[in-house]
Amino acid sequence: MNAEEMKRQAGIKALDYIEDGMRLGLGTGSTAEQFVRALGEKVAQGMKVVGVPTSERTAALARELNIPLTTLDETPELDVTIDGADEFDADLRLVKGGGGALLREKIVATASKKMVVITDESKNVETLGAFPLPIEVIPFGSRVTALAIQKVAKAHGCEGELKRREDEFGEPFLTDSENFIYDGHYGKLPDADALATALNIIPGVVDNGLFIDIASVVIVGTPEGPYLVEKS
Ligand code: 5RP
C-alpha cells in the first residue's frame, strides 16, 4: 500500500466520527484533503453538515465538492475538527503547520468539542521536534521577533537554526493571514508544553505549531489499515 492509500484510508476512517447535522472543522494538508474528499462523497449522498475550512486551499476544495461552508463568526461552536499533523507523540501532543495553516487550524480545533487527527506511522515520534517547529510571526520587526524566539528556545533546551520560510520563488512565504513563518530546526523539544506557552508571549509571535491538549484521537494509517490512538 502506498502513502497516498494510507492517507486515504485514514481519511475514510475519520468519517466514523461524523454524524448528520454536525458542524465540522476541515483541516489542511494532503491527509486532511483525503478526508474532505471522503466527506464530499457523503454530502453527495445526502449527508447534511457544515464546515469551517482552516485554509483558503481547503475552502476551494470543499466548494468544488459542494460541501456547505460557514465561518466561526456564524458558527462559533463546532462538533469535530478533522486535521492532519506533522508529528504526534504518546500524549497526543502535535507539531502542525507544515502547510502553513497552523493559526487557523488551532483556532478551529479549539472551537471544536473534539479534534481527530489523521496521520500515518511516519508522524509518530517519541520526542517532538525532528520536524522543524513552525512559528507564525507578524512581518513588522520580524528580525527582532526571531532573535527573541531563539532566546526563548535556548532557555527551553532547543538549539538549532531558525529559518524564515520561503515560497517557490524565494520570496517570504505568507500565511492566509499574511504573516511570515519561521521554522525552528531544533531536532528535539525537551519541554514542549513550556515552550509552547513561552513562545506565544513574545511580541510579534502570533502562534506556534505546538498543539498541546487539543487532540483527543489520532488515526494512524498503516499498510495493514488504520489504527486508533486515543487520549487516556
Ligand atoms: C498544515 C498542517 C498539516 O496538517 C500537516 O502539515 C500535515 O500535512 P500532510 O497531511 O500533508 O502531511 O499542519 O498546516
Short mmCIF file of C-alpha atoms and ligand atoms in Angstrom, two decimals:
data_model
loop_
_atom_site.label_atom_id
_atom_site.label_comp_id
_atom_site.label_asym_id
_atom_site.label_seq_id
_atom_site.Cartn_x
_atom_site.Cartn_y
_atom_site.Cartn_z
CA MET A 1 0.00 0.00 0.00
CA ASN A 2 1.47 3.40 -0.92
CA ALA A 3 1.49 6.53 1.25
CA GLU A 4 -1.45 8.07 -0.61
CA GLU A 5 -3.59 4.99 0.00
CA MET A 6 -2.72 5.00 3.74
CA LYS A 7 -3.80 8.65 3.92
CA ARG A 8 -6.98 7.85 2.01
CA GLN A 9 -7.86 5.05 4.41
CA ALA A 10 -7.19 7.27 7.44
CA GLY A 11 -9.43 9.93 5.87
CA ILE A 12 -12.23 7.42 5.32
CA LYS A 13 -11.86 6.10 8.89
CA ALA A 14 -12.39 9.64 10.21
CA LEU A 15 -15.94 9.51 8.78
CA ASP A 16 -16.75 7.27 11.79
CA TYR A 17 -16.72 10.48 13.89
CA ILE A 18 -19.12 12.38 11.64
CA GLU A 19 -22.89 12.39 12.08
CA ASP A 20 -25.66 14.04 10.14
CA GLY A 21 -26.16 17.66 11.19
CA MET A 22 -22.66 18.17 12.55
CA ARG A 23 -20.63 21.37 12.37
CA LEU A 24 -17.11 20.46 11.29
CA GLY A 25 -13.62 21.92 11.19
CA LEU A 26 -11.93 20.99 7.92
CA GLY A 27 -8.15 20.64 8.19
CA THR A 28 -5.39 21.41 5.73
CA GLY A 29 -2.76 19.23 4.03
CA SER A 30 -2.62 16.11 1.91
CA THR A 31 -4.13 13.81 4.56
CA ALA A 32 -6.91 16.25 5.51
CA GLU A 33 -7.65 16.54 1.80
CA GLN A 34 -8.41 12.81 1.72
CA PHE A 35 -10.95 13.30 4.49
CA VAL A 36 -12.55 16.28 2.71
CA ARG A 37 -12.87 14.18 -0.45
CA ALA A 38 -14.48 11.30 1.50
CA LEU A 39 -16.84 13.81 3.17
CA GLY A 40 -17.72 15.24 -0.23
CA GLU A 41 -18.95 11.80 -1.28
CA LYS A 42 -21.15 11.57 1.83
CA VAL A 43 -22.57 15.03 1.14
CA ALA A 44 -23.33 14.00 -2.44
CA GLN A 45 -25.24 11.03 -0.97
CA GLY A 46 -27.35 13.37 1.18
CA MET A 47 -25.43 13.87 4.44
CA LYS A 48 -26.08 17.32 5.95
CA VAL A 49 -23.04 19.00 7.51
CA VAL A 50 -21.44 22.43 7.52
CA GLY A 51 -17.70 23.02 7.60
CA VAL A 52 -15.28 25.73 8.62
CA PRO A 53 -12.16 25.43 6.43
CA THR A 54 -8.76 26.01 8.03
CA SER A 55 -7.23 27.46 4.85
CA GLU A 56 -8.14 29.03 1.53
CA ARG A 57 -6.86 25.83 -0.07
CA THR A 58 -9.30 23.65 1.87
CA ALA A 59 -12.11 26.16 1.26
CA ALA A 60 -11.56 25.86 -2.50
CA LEU A 61 -11.62 22.05 -2.35
CA ALA A 62 -14.77 22.00 -0.20
CA ARG A 63 -16.54 24.36 -2.62
CA GLU A 64 -15.55 22.13 -5.53
CA LEU A 65 -17.11 19.17 -3.69
CA ASN A 66 -20.28 21.13 -2.76
CA ILE A 67 -19.63 20.85 0.98
CA PRO A 68 -21.57 23.72 2.63
CA LEU A 69 -19.24 26.16 4.37
CA THR A 70 -19.71 28.51 7.26
CA THR A 71 -17.47 30.77 9.35
CA LEU A 72 -16.58 30.78 13.03
CA ASP A 73 -18.40 34.11 13.31
CA GLU A 74 -21.62 32.45 12.12
CA THR A 75 -20.94 29.13 13.85
CA PRO A 76 -18.59 29.61 16.80
CA GLU A 77 -19.05 26.11 18.24
CA LEU A 78 -18.03 23.09 16.19
CA ASP A 79 -18.60 19.39 16.90
CA VAL A 80 -15.47 17.85 15.39
CA THR A 81 -12.36 19.02 13.59
CA ILE A 82 -10.52 16.54 11.38
CA ASP A 83 -6.98 17.56 10.53
CA GLY A 84 -3.53 16.16 9.76
CA ALA A 85 -0.29 16.65 11.71
CA ASP A 86 3.42 16.73 11.05
CA GLU A 87 4.26 14.86 14.28
CA PHE A 88 2.44 13.39 17.27
CA ASP A 89 3.69 11.80 20.48
CA ALA A 90 2.27 9.35 23.04
CA ASP A 91 0.42 12.19 24.84
CA LEU A 92 -1.21 13.20 21.54
CA ARG A 93 0.74 16.45 21.50
CA LEU A 94 1.20 17.62 17.91
CA VAL A 95 3.51 19.66 15.75
CA LYS A 96 1.49 21.24 12.94
CA GLY A 97 1.96 23.94 10.35
CA GLY A 98 3.99 22.19 7.68
CA GLY A 99 1.40 23.53 5.24
CA GLY A 100 1.47 26.96 6.87
CA ALA A 101 -2.10 26.86 8.20
CA LEU A 102 -1.31 26.43 11.91
CA LEU A 103 -3.06 29.59 13.14
CA ARG A 104 -6.47 28.91 11.59
CA GLU A 105 -6.02 25.21 12.37
CA LYS A 106 -5.54 25.94 16.06
CA ILE A 107 -8.42 28.43 16.24
CA VAL A 108 -10.76 25.97 14.52
CA ALA A 109 -9.60 22.94 16.55
CA THR A 110 -10.03 24.74 19.86
CA ALA A 111 -13.52 25.87 18.82
CA SER A 112 -14.42 22.17 18.43
CA LYS A 113 -15.62 19.70 21.04
CA LYS A 114 -13.25 17.12 19.58
CA MET A 115 -10.17 17.12 17.37
CA VAL A 116 -9.50 13.94 15.39
CA VAL A 117 -6.07 13.77 13.77
CA ILE A 118 -5.37 11.71 10.66
CA THR A 119 -1.78 10.66 10.02
CA ASP A 120 0.47 7.79 9.09
CA GLU A 121 3.08 5.97 11.15
CA SER A 122 5.93 8.22 9.97
CA LYS A 123 4.43 11.04 12.11
CA ASN A 124 4.62 9.06 15.37
CA VAL A 125 7.63 10.24 17.40
CA GLU A 126 8.99 9.67 20.88
CA THR A 127 10.12 13.30 21.29
CA LEU A 128 8.61 16.14 19.26
CA GLY A 129 10.93 18.36 17.25
CA ALA A 130 12.51 16.34 14.43
CA PHE A 131 10.04 18.15 12.20
CA PRO A 132 11.00 21.86 12.25
CA LEU A 133 8.64 23.78 14.55
CA PRO A 134 6.60 26.36 12.59
CA ILE A 135 6.11 29.71 14.32
CA GLU A 136 3.84 32.34 12.76
CA VAL A 137 5.25 35.85 13.09
CA ILE A 138 3.96 39.32 12.14
CA PRO A 139 6.20 40.77 9.38
CA PHE A 140 6.75 44.08 11.23
CA GLY A 141 10.01 43.79 13.17
CA SER A 142 10.28 40.10 12.41
CA ARG A 143 14.08 40.04 12.77
CA VAL A 144 13.70 41.24 16.34
CA THR A 145 10.98 38.68 16.96
CA ALA A 146 13.24 35.94 15.52
CA LEU A 147 16.04 36.88 17.93
CA ALA A 148 13.61 36.70 20.84
CA ILE A 149 12.37 33.31 19.64
CA GLN A 150 15.92 31.96 19.66
CA LYS A 151 16.47 33.21 23.22
CA VAL A 152 13.28 31.56 24.43
CA ALA A 153 14.07 28.37 22.52
CA LYS A 154 17.54 28.17 24.08
CA ALA A 155 16.10 28.69 27.56
CA HIS A 156 13.90 25.64 26.87
CA GLY A 157 16.75 23.37 25.76
CA CYS A 158 16.32 23.93 22.00
CA GLU A 159 19.34 24.79 19.89
CA GLY A 160 19.44 24.99 16.13
CA GLU A 161 18.67 27.21 13.19
CA LEU A 162 15.57 29.34 12.89
CA LYS A 163 14.80 29.84 9.19
CA ARG A 164 12.23 32.13 7.63
CA ARG A 165 10.13 30.01 5.28
CA GLU A 166 10.28 30.89 1.60
CA ASP A 167 7.94 30.17 -1.28
CA GLU A 168 8.94 28.57 -4.59
CA PHE A 169 10.14 31.96 -5.90
CA GLY A 170 12.48 32.54 -2.94
CA GLU A 171 10.12 35.18 -1.51
CA PRO A 172 8.96 35.04 2.11
CA PHE A 173 6.11 32.54 2.44
CA LEU A 174 2.94 34.35 3.53
CA THR A 175 0.20 32.65 5.51
CA ASP A 176 -3.51 33.17 4.79
CA SER A 177 -3.31 35.93 7.42
CA GLU A 178 -0.31 37.47 5.57
CA ASN A 179 2.23 36.64 8.25
CA PHE A 180 5.67 35.02 7.99
CA ILE A 181 6.54 31.55 9.21
CA TYR A 182 9.83 30.83 10.93
CA ASP A 183 10.76 27.14 11.21
CA GLY A 184 12.79 26.13 14.26
CA HIS A 185 15.19 23.33 13.30
CA TYR A 186 15.80 22.16 16.84
CA GLY A 187 15.82 18.36 16.41
CA LYS A 188 14.00 17.85 19.69
CA LEU A 189 11.79 19.87 22.01
CA PRO A 190 12.65 18.65 25.55
CA ASP A 191 9.87 20.72 27.19
CA ALA A 192 7.26 21.23 24.52
CA ASP A 193 4.50 22.36 26.93
CA ALA A 194 6.53 25.20 28.45
CA LEU A 195 7.98 26.16 25.07
CA ALA A 196 4.51 26.45 23.51
CA THR A 197 3.44 28.91 26.22
CA ALA A 198 6.68 30.90 26.29
CA LEU A 199 6.81 31.41 22.51
CA ASN A 200 3.32 32.85 22.41
CA ILE A 201 4.09 35.67 24.82
CA ILE A 202 6.86 37.09 22.61
CA PRO A 203 5.58 40.29 20.97
CA GLY A 204 5.26 39.61 17.25
CA VAL A 205 4.62 35.88 17.60
CA VAL A 206 1.07 35.10 16.52
CA ASP A 207 1.12 31.39 17.35
CA ASN A 208 3.28 28.30 17.15
CA GLY A 209 2.67 24.84 15.74
CA LEU A 210 2.56 23.00 19.06
CA PHE A 211 -0.93 21.66 19.76
CA ILE A 212 -0.97 20.66 23.42
CA ASP A 213 -4.06 19.01 24.96
CA ILE A 214 -6.15 19.68 21.88
CA ALA A 215 -6.30 16.35 20.02
CA SER A 216 -8.29 13.50 21.54
CA VAL A 217 -7.84 10.81 18.88
CA VAL A 218 -5.16 10.07 16.29
CA ILE A 219 -6.00 7.77 13.38
CA VAL A 220 -2.76 6.26 12.11
CA GLY A 221 -2.65 4.91 8.57
CA THR A 222 -0.53 1.74 8.10
CA PRO A 223 -0.13 -0.78 5.28
CA GLU A 224 -2.37 -3.12 7.33
CA GLY A 225 -5.07 -0.46 7.66
CA PRO A 226 -5.61 2.38 10.14
CA TYR A 227 -5.46 2.05 13.93
CA LEU A 228 -6.52 4.49 16.65
CA VAL A 229 -4.58 6.11 19.47
CA GLU A 230 -6.94 7.68 22.00
CA LYS A 231 -6.28 10.12 24.81
CA SER A 232 -6.07 8.16 28.07
C1 5RP B 1 -0.86 22.23 7.64
C2 5RP B 1 -0.70 21.12 8.61
C3 5RP B 1 -0.89 19.73 8.08
O1 5RP B 1 -1.91 19.12 8.78
C4 5RP B 1 0.39 18.98 8.26
O2 5RP B 1 1.42 19.70 7.59
C5 5RP B 1 0.29 17.57 7.71
O3 5RP B 1 0.18 17.61 6.32
P1 5RP B 1 0.16 16.29 5.45
O4 5RP B 1 -1.08 15.57 5.79
O5 5RP B 1 0.20 16.80 4.02
O6 5RP B 1 1.41 15.51 5.79
O7 5RP B 1 -0.46 21.28 9.77
O8 5RP B 1 -0.58 23.46 8.24
#
